[in-house]
mmCIF file of C-alpha atoms and ligand atoms in Angstrom:
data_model
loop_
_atom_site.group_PDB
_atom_site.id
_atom_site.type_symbol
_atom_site.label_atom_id
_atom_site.label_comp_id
_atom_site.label_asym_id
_atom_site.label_seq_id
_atom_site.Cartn_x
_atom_site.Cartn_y
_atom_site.Cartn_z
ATOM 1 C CA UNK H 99 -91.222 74.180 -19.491
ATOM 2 C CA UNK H 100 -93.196 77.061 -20.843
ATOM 3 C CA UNK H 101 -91.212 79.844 -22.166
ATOM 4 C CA UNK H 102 -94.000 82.491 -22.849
ATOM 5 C CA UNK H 103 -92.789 85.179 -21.237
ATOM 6 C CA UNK H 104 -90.080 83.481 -18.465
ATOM 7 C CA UNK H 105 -86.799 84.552 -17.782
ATOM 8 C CA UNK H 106 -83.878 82.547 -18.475
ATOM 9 C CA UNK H 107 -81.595 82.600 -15.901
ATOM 10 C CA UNK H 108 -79.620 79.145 -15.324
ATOM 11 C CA UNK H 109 -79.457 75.597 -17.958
ATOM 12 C CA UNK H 110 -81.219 73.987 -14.482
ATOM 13 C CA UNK H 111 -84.676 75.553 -16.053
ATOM 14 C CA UNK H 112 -84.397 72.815 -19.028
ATOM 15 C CA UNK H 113 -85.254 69.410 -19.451
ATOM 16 C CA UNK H 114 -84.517 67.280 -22.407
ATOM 17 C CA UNK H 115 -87.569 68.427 -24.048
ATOM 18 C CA UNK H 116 -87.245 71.948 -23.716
ATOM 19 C CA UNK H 117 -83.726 72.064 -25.241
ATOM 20 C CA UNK H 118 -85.275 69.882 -27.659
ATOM 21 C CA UNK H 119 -88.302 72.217 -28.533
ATOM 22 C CA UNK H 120 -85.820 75.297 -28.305
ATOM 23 C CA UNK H 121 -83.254 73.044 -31.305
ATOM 24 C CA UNK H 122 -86.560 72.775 -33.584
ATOM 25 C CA UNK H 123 -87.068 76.019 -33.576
ATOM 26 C CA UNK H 124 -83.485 76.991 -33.972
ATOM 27 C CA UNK H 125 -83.622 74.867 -37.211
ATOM 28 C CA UNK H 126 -86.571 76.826 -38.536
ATOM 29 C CA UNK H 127 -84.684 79.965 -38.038
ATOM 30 C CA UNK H 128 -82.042 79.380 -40.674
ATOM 31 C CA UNK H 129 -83.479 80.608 -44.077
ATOM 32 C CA UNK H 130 -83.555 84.208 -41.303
ATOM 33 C CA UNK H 131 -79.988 83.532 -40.465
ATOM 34 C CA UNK H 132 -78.901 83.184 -44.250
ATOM 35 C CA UNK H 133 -80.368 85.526 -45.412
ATOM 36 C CA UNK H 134 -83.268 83.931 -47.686
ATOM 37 C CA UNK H 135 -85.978 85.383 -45.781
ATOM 38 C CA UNK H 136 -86.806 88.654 -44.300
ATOM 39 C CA UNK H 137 -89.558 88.735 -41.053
ATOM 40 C CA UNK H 138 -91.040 91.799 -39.526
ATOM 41 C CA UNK H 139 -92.151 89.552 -36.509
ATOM 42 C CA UNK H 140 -90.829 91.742 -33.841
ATOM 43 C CA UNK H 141 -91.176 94.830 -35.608
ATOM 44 C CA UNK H 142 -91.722 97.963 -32.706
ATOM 45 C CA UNK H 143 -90.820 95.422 -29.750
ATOM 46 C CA UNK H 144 -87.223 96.306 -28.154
ATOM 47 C CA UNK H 145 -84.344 94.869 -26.852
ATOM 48 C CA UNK H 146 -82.570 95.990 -23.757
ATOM 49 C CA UNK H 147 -79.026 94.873 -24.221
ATOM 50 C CA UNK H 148 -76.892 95.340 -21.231
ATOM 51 C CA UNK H 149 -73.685 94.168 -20.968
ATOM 52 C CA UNK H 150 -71.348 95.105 -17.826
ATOM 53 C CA UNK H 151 -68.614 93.132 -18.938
ATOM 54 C CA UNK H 152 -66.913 92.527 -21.951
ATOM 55 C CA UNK H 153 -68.417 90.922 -24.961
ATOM 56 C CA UNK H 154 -68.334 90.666 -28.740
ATOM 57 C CA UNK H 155 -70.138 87.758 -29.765
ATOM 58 C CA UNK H 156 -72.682 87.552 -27.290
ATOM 59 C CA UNK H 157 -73.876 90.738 -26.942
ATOM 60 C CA UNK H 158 -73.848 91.130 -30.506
ATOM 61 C CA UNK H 159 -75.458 87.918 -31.486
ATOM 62 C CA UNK H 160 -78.181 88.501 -29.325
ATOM 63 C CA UNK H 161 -78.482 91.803 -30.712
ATOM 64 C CA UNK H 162 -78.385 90.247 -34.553
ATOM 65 C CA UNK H 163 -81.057 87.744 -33.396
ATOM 66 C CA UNK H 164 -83.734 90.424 -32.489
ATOM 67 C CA UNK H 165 -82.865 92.527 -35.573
ATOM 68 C CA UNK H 166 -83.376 89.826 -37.841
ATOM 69 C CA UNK H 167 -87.297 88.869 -36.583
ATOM 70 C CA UNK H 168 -87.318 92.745 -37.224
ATOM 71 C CA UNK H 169 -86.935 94.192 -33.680
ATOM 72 C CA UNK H 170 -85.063 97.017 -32.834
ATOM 73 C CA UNK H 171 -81.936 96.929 -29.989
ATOM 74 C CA UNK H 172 -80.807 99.710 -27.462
ATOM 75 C CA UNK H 173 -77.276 98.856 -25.628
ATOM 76 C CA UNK H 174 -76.262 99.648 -22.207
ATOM 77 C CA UNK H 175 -72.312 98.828 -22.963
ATOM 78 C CA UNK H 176 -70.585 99.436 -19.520
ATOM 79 C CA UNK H 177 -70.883 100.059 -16.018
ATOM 80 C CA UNK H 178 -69.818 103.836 -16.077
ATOM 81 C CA UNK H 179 -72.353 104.698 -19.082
ATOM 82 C CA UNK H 180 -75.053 103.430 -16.403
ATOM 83 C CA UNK H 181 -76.522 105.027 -13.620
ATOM 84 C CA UNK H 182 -74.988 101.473 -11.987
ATOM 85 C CA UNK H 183 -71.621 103.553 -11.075
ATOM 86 C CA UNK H 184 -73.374 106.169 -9.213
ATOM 87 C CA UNK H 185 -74.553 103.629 -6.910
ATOM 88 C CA UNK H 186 -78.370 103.031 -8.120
ATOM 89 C CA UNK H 187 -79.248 99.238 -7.257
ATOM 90 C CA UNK H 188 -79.625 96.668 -9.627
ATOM 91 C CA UNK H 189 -83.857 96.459 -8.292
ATOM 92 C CA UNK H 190 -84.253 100.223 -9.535
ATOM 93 C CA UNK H 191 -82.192 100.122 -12.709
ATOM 94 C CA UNK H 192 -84.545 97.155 -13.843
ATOM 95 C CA UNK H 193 -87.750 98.574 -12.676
ATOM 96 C CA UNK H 194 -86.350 101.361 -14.664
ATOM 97 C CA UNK H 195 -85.623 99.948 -18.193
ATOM 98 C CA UNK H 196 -88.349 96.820 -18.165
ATOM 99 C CA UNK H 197 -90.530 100.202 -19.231
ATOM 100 C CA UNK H 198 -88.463 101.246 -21.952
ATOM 101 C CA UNK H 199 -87.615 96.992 -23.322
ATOM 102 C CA UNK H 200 -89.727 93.810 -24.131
ATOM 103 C CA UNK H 201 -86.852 91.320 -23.418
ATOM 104 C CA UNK H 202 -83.594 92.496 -21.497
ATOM 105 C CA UNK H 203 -80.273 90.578 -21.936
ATOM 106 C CA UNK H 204 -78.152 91.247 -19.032
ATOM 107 C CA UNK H 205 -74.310 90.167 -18.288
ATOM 108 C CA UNK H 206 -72.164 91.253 -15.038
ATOM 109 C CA UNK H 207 -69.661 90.469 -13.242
ATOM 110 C CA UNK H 208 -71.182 89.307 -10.070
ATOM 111 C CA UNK H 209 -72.557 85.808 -9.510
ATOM 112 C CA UNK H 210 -76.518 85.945 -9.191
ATOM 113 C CA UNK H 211 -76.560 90.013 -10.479
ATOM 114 C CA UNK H 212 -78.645 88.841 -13.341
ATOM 115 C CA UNK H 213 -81.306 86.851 -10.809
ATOM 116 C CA UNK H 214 -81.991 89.775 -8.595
ATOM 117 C CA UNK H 215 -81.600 91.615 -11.755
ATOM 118 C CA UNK H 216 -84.911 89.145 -12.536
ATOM 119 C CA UNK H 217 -86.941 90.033 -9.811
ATOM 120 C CA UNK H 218 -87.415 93.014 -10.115
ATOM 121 C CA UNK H 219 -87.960 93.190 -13.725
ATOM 122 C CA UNK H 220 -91.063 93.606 -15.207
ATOM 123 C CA UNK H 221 -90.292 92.013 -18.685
ATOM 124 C CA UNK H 222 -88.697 88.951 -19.656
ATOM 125 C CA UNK H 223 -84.692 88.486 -18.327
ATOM 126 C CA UNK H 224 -82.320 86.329 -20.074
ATOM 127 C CA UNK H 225 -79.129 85.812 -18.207
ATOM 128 C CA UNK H 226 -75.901 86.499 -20.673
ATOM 129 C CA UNK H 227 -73.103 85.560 -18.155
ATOM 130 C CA UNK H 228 -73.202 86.219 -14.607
ATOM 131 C CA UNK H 229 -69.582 86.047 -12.948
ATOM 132 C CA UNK H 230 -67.857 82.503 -12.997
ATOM 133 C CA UNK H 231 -71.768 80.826 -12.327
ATOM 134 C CA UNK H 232 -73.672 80.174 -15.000
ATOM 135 C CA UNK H 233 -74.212 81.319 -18.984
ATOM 136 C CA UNK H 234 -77.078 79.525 -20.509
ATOM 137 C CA UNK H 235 -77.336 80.366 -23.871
ATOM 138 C CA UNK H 236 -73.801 79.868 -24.519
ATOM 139 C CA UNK H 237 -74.485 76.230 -23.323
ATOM 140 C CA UNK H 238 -78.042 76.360 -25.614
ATOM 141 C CA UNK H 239 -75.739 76.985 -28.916
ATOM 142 C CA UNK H 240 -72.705 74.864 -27.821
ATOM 143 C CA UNK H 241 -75.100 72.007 -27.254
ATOM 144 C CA UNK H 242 -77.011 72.595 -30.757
ATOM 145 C CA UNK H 243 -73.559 72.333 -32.146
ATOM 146 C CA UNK H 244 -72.377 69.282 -30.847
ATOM 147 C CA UNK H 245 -75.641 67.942 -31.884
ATOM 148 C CA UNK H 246 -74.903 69.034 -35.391
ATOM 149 C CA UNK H 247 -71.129 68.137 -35.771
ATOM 150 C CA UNK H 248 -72.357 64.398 -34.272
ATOM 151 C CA UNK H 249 -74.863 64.299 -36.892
ATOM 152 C CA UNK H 250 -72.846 64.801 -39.451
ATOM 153 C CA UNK H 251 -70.424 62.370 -37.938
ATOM 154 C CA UNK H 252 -73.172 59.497 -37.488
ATOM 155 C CA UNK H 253 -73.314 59.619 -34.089
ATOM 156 C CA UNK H 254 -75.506 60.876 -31.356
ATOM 157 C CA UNK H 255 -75.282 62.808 -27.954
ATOM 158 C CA UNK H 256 -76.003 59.734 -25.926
ATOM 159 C CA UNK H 257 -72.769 57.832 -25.389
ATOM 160 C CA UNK H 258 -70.802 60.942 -26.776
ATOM 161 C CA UNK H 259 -67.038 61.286 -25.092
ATOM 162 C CA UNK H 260 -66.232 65.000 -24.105
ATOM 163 C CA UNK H 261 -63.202 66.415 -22.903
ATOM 164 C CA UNK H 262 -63.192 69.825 -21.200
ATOM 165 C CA UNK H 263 -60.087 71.259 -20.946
ATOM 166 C CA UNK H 264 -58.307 74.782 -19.228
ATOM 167 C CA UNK H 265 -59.931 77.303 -16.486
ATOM 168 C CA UNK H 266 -62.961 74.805 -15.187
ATOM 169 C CA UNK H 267 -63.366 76.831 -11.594
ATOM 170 C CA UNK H 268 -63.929 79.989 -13.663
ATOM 171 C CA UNK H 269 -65.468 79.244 -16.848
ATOM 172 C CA UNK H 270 -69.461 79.467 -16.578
ATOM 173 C CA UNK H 271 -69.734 78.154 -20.518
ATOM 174 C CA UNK H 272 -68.453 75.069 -19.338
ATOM 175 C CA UNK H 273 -70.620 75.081 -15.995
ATOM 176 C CA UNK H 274 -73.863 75.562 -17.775
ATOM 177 C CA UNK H 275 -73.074 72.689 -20.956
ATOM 178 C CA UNK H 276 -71.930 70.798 -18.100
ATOM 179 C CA UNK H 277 -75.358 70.481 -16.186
ATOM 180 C CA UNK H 278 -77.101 70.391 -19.965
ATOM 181 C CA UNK H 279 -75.426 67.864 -21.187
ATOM 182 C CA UNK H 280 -76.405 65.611 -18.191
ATOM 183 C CA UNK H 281 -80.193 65.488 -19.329
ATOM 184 C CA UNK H 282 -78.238 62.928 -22.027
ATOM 185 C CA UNK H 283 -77.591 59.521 -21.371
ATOM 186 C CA UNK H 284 -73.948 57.812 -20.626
ATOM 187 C CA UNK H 285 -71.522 60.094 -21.393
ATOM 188 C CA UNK H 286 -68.084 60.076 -20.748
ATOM 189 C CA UNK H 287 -66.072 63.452 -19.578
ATOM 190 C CA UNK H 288 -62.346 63.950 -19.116
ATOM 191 C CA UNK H 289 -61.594 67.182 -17.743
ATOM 192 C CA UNK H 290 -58.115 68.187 -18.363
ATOM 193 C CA UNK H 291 -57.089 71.203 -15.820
ATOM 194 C CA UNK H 292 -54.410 71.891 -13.284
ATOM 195 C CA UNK H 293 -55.370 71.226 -9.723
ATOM 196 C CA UNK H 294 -56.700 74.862 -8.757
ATOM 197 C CA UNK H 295 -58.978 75.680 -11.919
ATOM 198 C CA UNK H 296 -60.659 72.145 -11.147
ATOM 199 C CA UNK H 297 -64.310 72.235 -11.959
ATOM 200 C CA UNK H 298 -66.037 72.198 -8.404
ATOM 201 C CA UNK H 299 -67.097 69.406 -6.239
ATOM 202 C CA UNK H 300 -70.497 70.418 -6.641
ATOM 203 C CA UNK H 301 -70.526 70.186 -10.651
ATOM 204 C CA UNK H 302 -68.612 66.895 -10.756
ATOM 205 C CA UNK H 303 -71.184 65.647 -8.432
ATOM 206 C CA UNK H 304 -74.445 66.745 -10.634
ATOM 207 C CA UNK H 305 -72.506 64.940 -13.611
ATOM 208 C CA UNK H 306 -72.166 61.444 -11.442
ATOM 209 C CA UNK H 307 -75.025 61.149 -9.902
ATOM 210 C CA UNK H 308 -76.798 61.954 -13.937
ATOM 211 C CA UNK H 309 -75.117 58.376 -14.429
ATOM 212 C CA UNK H 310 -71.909 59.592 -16.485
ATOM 213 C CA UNK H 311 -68.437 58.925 -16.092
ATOM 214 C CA UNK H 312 -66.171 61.825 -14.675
ATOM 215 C CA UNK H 313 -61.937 61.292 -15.274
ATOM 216 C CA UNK H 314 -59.760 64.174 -14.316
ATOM 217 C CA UNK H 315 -56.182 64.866 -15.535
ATOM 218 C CA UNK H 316 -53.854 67.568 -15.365
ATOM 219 C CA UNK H 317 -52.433 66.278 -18.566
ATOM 220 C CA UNK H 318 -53.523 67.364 -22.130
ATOM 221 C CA UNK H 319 -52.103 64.853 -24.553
ATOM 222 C CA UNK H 320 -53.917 61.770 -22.615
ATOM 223 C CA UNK H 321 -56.848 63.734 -21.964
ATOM 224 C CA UNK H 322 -58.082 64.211 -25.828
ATOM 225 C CA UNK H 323 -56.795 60.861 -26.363
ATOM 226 C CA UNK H 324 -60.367 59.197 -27.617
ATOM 227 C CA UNK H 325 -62.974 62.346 -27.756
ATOM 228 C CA UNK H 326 -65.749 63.214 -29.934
ATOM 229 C CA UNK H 327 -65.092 65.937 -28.483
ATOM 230 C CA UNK H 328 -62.790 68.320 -27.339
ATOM 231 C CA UNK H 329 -63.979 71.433 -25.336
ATOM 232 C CA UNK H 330 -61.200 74.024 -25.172
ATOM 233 C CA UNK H 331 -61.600 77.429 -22.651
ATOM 234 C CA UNK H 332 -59.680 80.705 -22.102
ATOM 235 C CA UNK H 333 -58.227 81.340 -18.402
ATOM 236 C CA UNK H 334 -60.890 83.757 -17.167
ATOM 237 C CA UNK H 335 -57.865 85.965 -15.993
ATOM 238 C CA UNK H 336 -60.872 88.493 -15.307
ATOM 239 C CA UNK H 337 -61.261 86.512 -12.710
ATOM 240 C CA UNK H 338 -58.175 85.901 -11.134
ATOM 241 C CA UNK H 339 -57.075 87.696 -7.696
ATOM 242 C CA UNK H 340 -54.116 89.035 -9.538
ATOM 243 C CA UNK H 341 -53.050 89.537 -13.319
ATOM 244 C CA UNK H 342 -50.278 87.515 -11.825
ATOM 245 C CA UNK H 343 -51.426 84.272 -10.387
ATOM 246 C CA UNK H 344 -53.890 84.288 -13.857
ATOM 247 C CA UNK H 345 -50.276 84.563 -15.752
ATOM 248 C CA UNK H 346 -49.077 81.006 -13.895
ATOM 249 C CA UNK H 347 -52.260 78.989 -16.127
ATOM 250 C CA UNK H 348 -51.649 80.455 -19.277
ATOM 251 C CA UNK H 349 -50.692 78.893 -22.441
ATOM 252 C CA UNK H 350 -50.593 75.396 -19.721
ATOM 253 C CA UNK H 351 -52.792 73.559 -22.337
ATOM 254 C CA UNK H 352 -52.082 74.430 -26.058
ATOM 255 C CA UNK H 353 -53.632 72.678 -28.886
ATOM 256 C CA UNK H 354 -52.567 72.687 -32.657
ATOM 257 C CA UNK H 355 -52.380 70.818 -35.552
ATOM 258 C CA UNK H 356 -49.259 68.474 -34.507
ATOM 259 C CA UNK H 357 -50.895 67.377 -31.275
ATOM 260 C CA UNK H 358 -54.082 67.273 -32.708
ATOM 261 C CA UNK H 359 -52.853 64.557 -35.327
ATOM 262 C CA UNK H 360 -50.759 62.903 -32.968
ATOM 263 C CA UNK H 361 -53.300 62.439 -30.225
ATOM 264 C CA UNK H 362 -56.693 63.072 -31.253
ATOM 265 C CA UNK H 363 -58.923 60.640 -32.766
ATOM 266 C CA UNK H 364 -58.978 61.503 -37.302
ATOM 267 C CA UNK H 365 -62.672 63.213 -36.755
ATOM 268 C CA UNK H 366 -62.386 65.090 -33.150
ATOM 269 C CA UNK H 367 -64.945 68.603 -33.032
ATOM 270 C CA UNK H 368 -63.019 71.105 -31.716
ATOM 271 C CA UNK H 369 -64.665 73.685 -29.657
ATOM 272 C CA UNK H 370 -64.395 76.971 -27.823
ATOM 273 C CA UNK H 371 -67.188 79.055 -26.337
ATOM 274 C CA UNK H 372 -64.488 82.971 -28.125
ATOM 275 C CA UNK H 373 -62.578 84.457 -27.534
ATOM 276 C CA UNK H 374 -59.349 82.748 -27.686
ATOM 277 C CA UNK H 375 -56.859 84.299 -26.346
ATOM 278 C CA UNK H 376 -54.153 84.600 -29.315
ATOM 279 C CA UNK H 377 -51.694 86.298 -27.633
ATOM 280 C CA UNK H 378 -48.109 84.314 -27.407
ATOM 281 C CA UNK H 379 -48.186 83.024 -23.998
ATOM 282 C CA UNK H 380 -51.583 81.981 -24.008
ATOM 283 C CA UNK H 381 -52.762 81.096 -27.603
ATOM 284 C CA UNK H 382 -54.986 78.049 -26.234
ATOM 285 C CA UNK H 383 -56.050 77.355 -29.857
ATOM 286 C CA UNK H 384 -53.439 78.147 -32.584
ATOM 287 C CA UNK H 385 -53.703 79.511 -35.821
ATOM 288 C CA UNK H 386 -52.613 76.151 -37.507
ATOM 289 C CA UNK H 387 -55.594 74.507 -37.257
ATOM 290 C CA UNK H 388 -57.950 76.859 -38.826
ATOM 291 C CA UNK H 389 -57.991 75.538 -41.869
ATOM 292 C CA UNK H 390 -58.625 72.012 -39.930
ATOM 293 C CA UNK H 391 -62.428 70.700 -41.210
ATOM 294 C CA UNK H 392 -63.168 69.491 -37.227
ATOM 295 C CA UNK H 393 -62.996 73.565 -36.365
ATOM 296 C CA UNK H 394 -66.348 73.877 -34.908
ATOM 297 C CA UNK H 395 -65.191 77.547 -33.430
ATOM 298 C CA UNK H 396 -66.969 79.652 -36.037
ATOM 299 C CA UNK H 397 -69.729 77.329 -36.803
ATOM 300 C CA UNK H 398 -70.556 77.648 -33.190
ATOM 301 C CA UNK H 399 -70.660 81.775 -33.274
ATOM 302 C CA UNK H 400 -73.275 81.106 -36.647
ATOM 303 C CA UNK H 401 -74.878 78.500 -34.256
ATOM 304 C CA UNK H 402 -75.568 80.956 -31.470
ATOM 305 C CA UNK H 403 -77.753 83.738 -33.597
ATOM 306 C CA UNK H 404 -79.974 80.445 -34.892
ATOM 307 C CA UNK H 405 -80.900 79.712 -30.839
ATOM 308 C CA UNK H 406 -81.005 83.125 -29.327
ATOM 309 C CA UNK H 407 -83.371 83.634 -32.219
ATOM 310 C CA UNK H 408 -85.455 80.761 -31.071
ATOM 311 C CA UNK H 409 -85.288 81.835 -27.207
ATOM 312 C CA UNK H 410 -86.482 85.379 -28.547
ATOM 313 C CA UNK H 411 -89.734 83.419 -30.229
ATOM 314 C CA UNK H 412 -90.673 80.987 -27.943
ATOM 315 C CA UNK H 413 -90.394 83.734 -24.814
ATOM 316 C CA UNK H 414 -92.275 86.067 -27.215
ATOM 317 C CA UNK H 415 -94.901 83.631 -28.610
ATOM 318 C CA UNK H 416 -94.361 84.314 -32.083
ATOM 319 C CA UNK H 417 -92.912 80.837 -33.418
ATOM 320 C CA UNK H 418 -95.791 79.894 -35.425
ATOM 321 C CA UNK H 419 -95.966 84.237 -36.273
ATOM 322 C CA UNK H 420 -92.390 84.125 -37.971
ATOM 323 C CA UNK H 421 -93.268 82.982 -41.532
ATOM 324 C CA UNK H 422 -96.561 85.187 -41.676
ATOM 325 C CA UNK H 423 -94.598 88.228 -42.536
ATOM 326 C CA UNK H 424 -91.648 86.724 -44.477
ATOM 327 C CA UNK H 425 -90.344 88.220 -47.810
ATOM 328 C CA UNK H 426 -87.613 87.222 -49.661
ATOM 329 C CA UNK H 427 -84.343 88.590 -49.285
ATOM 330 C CA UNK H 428 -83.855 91.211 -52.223
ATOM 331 C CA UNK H 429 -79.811 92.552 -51.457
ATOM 332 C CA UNK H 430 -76.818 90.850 -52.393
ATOM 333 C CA UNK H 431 -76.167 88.195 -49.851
ATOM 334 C CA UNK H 432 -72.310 87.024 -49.988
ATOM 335 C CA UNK H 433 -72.164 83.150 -49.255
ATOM 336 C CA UNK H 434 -71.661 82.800 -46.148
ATOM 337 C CA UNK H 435 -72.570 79.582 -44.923
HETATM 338 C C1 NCD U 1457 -67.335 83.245 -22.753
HETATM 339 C C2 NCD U 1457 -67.844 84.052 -21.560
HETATM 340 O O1 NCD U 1457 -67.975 85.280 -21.629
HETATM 341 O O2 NCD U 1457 -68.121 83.400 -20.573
HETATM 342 N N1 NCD U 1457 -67.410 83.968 -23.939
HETATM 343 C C3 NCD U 1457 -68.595 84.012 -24.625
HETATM 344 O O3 NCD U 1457 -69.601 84.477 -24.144
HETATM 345 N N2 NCD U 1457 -68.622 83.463 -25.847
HETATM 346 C C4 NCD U 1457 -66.010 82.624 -22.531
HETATM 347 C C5 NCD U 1457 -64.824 83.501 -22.227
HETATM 348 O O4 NCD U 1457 -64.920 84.715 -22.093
HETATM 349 O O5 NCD U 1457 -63.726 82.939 -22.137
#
């Protein structure tokens, strides 16, 4: 794959060595991250940050990732603060700002927005969620994390045992780690869901005929029963027809710190692409088991500024340009990581 100056639009783009090449330079990013070093890199070059749905830690992380190889950001927050509402087409409003941006990040609502989006762009596109379909970078960090956790564990991706649990139809963070994590070798998924937010025919297919083993269950304390790990998701109620057929899934699959010890294995990563939804009928991931060591969660969120920093170099060409202008940090950094 060569990323100078392509779009990233869908996980189907990567093989095993481009994930690969995009982990290496995700590792070289850290002394950025912590705040050790200081680059200029991308100092003048912009980032056109446009997110028409909701988002904390994605639009923000990408936004962190520029500023910290020295770029600067401009935000396009919601549909009605964009000429979008009064009816302009998604092939103008990108001719439009690929003049004013040297990347553009770009999440909606509607499934293949952020490919047509693409097309008409004249500078690089990377896709930050579009609809239930697909959200690659999400799948980029979640990946480098279970890479990490299994590290530290002594154990590797191939062979690894995943279970995917909640809203599978409408969840596009488990859609895209689901197609990346097939470019690995024999793994085992359970995929713990009720009947109707099944992942699709068409997913379950890509992961069998990759070699791996697919077993579904509606049923949450068998599921995790044996994973490395466990993959937990919000309902997308977003998503939903009605507020009120969303309100029949909720809170179906809760995990905490009693089940966890009774049916998970002692080390078991636990994972969730935020936000959970921590209000009382839902509350897919409780409270109790933050102080719990195998709480990936915010190790994933520091995760996602390393690789969105290393999509930003390698589609910009500046990998082996990052250390050339790097100073030492000289603030107060708290100890963060
Ligand atoms: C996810 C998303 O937007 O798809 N969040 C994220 O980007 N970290 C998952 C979700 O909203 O449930």
């Amino acid at each position: 794959m060569n990323f100078v100056g392509s779009h990233i639009l869908s996980v189907s783009q990567f093989d095993r060595r481009a994930v690969e090449r995009v982990f290496d330079v995700a590792d070289q990013m850290l002394p950025y991250a912590h705040r050790q070093l200081v680059t200029r890199v991308l100092e003048g070059a912009i980032l056109g940050n446009m997110f028409f749905e909701p988002s904390t830690r994605t639009r923000v992380s990408f936004g962190s990732a520029w500023n910290l190889l020295g770029g600067e950001v401009r935000e396009t927050t919601e549909i009605k603060a964009s000429a979008i509402a009064k009816g302009e087409s998604f092939y103008d409003t990108a001719r439009v700002l690929s003049g004013y941006s040297d990347v553009i990040v770009m999440r909606h609502q509607q499934e293949g927005s952020v490919d047509e989006f693409a097309i008409a762009s004249r500078v690089p596109v990377i896709n930050g969620g579009d609809g239930a379909n697909e959200h690659p970078s999400q799948a980029l960090l979640d990946l480098y994390t279970i890479r990490k956790e299994m590290t530290d564990r002594g154990k590797d991706i191939d062979g690894l045992r995943i279970a995917l649990v909640g809203d599978l139809r409408y969840g596009r963070a488990v859609h895209s780690l689901c197609k990346l994590l097939s470019l690995y070798s024999d793994l085992h998924f359970t995929l713990v869901s009720p009947p109707e937010l099944s992942l699709s025919k068409d997913y379950i297919d890509g992961i069998k005929s990759a070699g791996h083993e697919v077993i579904e269950s509606d049923e949450l304390h068998s599921g995790i029963r044996h994973a490395d790990i466990l993959y937990v998701t919000r309902t997308q109620e977003e998503r939903f027809p009605s507020q009120a057929e969303a309100d029949r899934y909720k809170g179906l699959f809760r995990l905490n710190q009693s089940i966890y010890t009774e049916y998970c294995e002692p080390n078991t990563v636990i994972m969730h692409p935020l936000p959970r939804d921590s209000r009382g009928n839902a509350n897919e991931l409780d409270n109790d088991l933050n102080e719990n060591p195998n709480l990936a969660i915010f190790r994933q969120t520091d995760n996602g500024v390393l690789v969105r920093m290393a999509l930003f170099a390698l589609i910009l060409d500046v990998v082996d340009k990052v250390g050339a202008t790097a100073t030492k940090v000289s603030w107060y950094t708290a100890k963060r990581f």
